[in-house]
Amino acid sequence: MTDLTKELSRTQGIPFLEYKQFVTRTFFPKWSCFYLRHLIGGFVHRTNDLMRPNLDEGITLFSTLLNNKHFLVTFVHALEQQKDFAVRDRCNLASLLTIALHGKLEYYTSIMKDLLVDLIDASASKNPKLMLRRTESVVEKMVTNWMSICMYSYLKETVGEPFFLLLCAIKQQINKGSADAITGKARYTLNEEWLLRENVETKPQVSSNTHWCFTVIGLSRSEWFPEGRSSRILQDLDDTSVMEDGRKKLNTVFHYQVSVGKTHQSQKCKIYSSSVCLLSNLIMRSAAMAVRVSCYTEFSRFFPKLEQNM
């Protein structure tokens, strides 16, 4: 961790997401940028030129209705009463409302308060202890989005770096023990639900040489030079994989019978970089490369105030 801290201070620093990317990932965590671009951009593109004026007028009128507090609260309640209005639909509606009212946070906050009061009244007669523990209503997702917007500057300027270093330290400790490559369960996890309960026998780690020009993906490919035999590329799945109960088991170092002290080196580099950089710097740059989400470009056509508040 000390080496990582020094490397961060020498290079680009903590890989913070830009505001648009941060908001998009928070509002639509399971939506890909391609789906959003197709959903919004495609709808406008397929609109007939004769219908385009009616579409623009309809959007303008609907935007005016969203500024009517009584209509908006009634609109949300009416949708939530629909039996086929799933939890994902409620979260998506809350995020779309957050984008539409992003430039009017005071109005958005007042709407959120009214909906929150209604949720408290409805939960008082049922099970109040479960309220706000799950994001199952529109207002709960609105609260999450509201807190994300308000805390972005604080996260970036104050607590972002300690949190990032804490995450790296936790991942480092988890990787010291056995971890399931498929389910993600680990021996040293902090979450009991993700605890790897099987007793997996481990041996001392096998050292492997790497080069500064390796990509992160390339690090997973290694070449083994056993004594008296030709070299071999080590892969998770190949023609030597063992079948068990109709499924192929992932290959391990034990599967290839690689023991400590044997010659084991990484595959020769095929892609070269113009500047020498450390492996940790490559990993940090990979973490900093966020998915380029284009949905806000489309949203800004209808809600230009969003762009002004970035």
XYZ file of C-alpha atoms in Angstrom, residues 49-171:
123
model
C -40.783 14.819 -39.827
C -44.502 15.587 -39.903
C -44.868 14.394 -36.317
C -41.734 16.148 -35.040
C -43.493 19.470 -34.204
C -46.142 17.571 -32.254
C -43.412 15.643 -30.440
C -41.556 18.811 -29.451
C -44.788 20.428 -28.313
C -45.725 17.349 -26.300
C -42.353 17.273 -24.570
C -42.667 20.969 -23.743
C -46.146 20.494 -22.281
C -45.025 17.467 -20.278
C -42.054 19.430 -18.955
C -44.515 22.109 -17.819
C -46.590 19.471 -16.044
C -43.497 18.219 -14.223
C -43.197 21.647 -12.671
C -46.675 21.216 -11.200
C -46.110 19.742 -7.734
C -49.594 18.311 -7.321
C -49.483 16.636 -10.743
C -46.028 15.145 -10.191
C -46.863 13.615 -6.796
C -50.123 12.203 -8.157
C -48.338 10.940 -11.257
C -45.778 8.995 -9.189
C -48.440 7.495 -6.912
C -50.574 6.464 -9.889
C -47.665 4.632 -11.509
C -46.661 2.879 -8.292
C -50.174 1.530 -7.877
C -49.879 -0.347 -11.156
C -49.228 -4.051 -10.498
C -46.923 -4.430 -13.504
C -44.780 -1.434 -12.484
C -41.672 -3.360 -11.377
C -38.928 -2.215 -9.018
C -36.558 -1.570 -11.914
C -39.186 0.616 -13.578
C -39.560 2.622 -10.370
C -35.817 3.157 -10.126
C -35.626 4.216 -13.762
C -38.508 6.661 -13.288
C -36.813 8.173 -10.238
C -33.560 8.619 -12.149
C -35.302 10.196 -15.136
C -37.118 12.596 -12.821
C -33.816 13.457 -11.172
C -32.316 14.339 -14.544
C -35.353 16.352 -15.576
C -35.345 18.366 -12.332
C -31.580 18.517 -11.903
C -31.532 22.252 -12.474
C -34.205 22.822 -9.799
C -32.827 20.992 -6.771
C -34.976 22.954 -4.319
C -38.145 21.924 -6.151
C -36.824 18.367 -6.492
C -36.127 18.271 -2.746
C -39.640 19.433 -1.907
C -41.144 16.733 -4.140
C -38.901 14.159 -2.513
C -39.976 15.276 0.971
C -43.675 14.979 0.128
C -43.217 11.511 -1.341
C -41.114 10.521 1.654
C -43.847 11.595 4.054
C -46.373 9.519 2.106
C -44.004 6.534 2.256
C -43.620 6.910 6.035
C -47.389 7.065 6.509
C -47.871 3.968 4.348
C -45.108 2.031 6.128
C -46.253 2.923 9.658
C -49.170 0.497 9.477
C -47.076 -2.299 7.930
C -43.461 -2.846 8.919
C -41.661 0.456 9.528
C -38.356 -1.273 10.302
C -37.986 -2.279 6.668
C -38.510 1.238 5.339
C -35.581 2.641 3.327
C -33.697 -0.647 3.701
C -34.473 -1.566 0.113
C -34.837 0.615 -2.937
C -38.313 -0.577 -3.852
C -40.116 2.727 -4.372
C -39.593 5.805 -6.504
C -38.844 8.073 -3.572
C -36.187 5.737 -2.149
C -34.254 5.909 -5.407
C -34.792 9.664 -5.496
C -33.183 9.947 -2.052
C -30.196 7.928 -3.261
C -29.797 10.113 -6.327
C -30.208 13.282 -4.270
C -27.470 12.232 -1.842
C -25.171 11.270 -4.711
C -25.558 14.698 -6.316
C -24.988 16.567 -3.067
C -21.982 14.495 -1.979
C -20.043 14.402 -5.251
C -17.844 17.397 -4.473
C -17.203 16.167 -0.932
C -16.263 12.708 -2.191
C -13.900 14.083 -4.806
C -12.219 16.734 -2.689
C -12.134 15.169 0.778
C -12.834 11.486 1.350
C -12.312 10.057 -2.125
C -8.609 9.304 -1.712
C -8.876 7.569 1.726
C -11.807 5.500 0.457
C -9.901 4.463 -2.657
C -6.824 3.449 -0.660
C -9.033 1.557 1.790
C -10.613 -0.334 -1.107
C -7.189 -1.225 -2.500
C -6.032 -2.424 0.931
C -9.144 -4.585 1.370
C -8.744 -6.106 -2.091
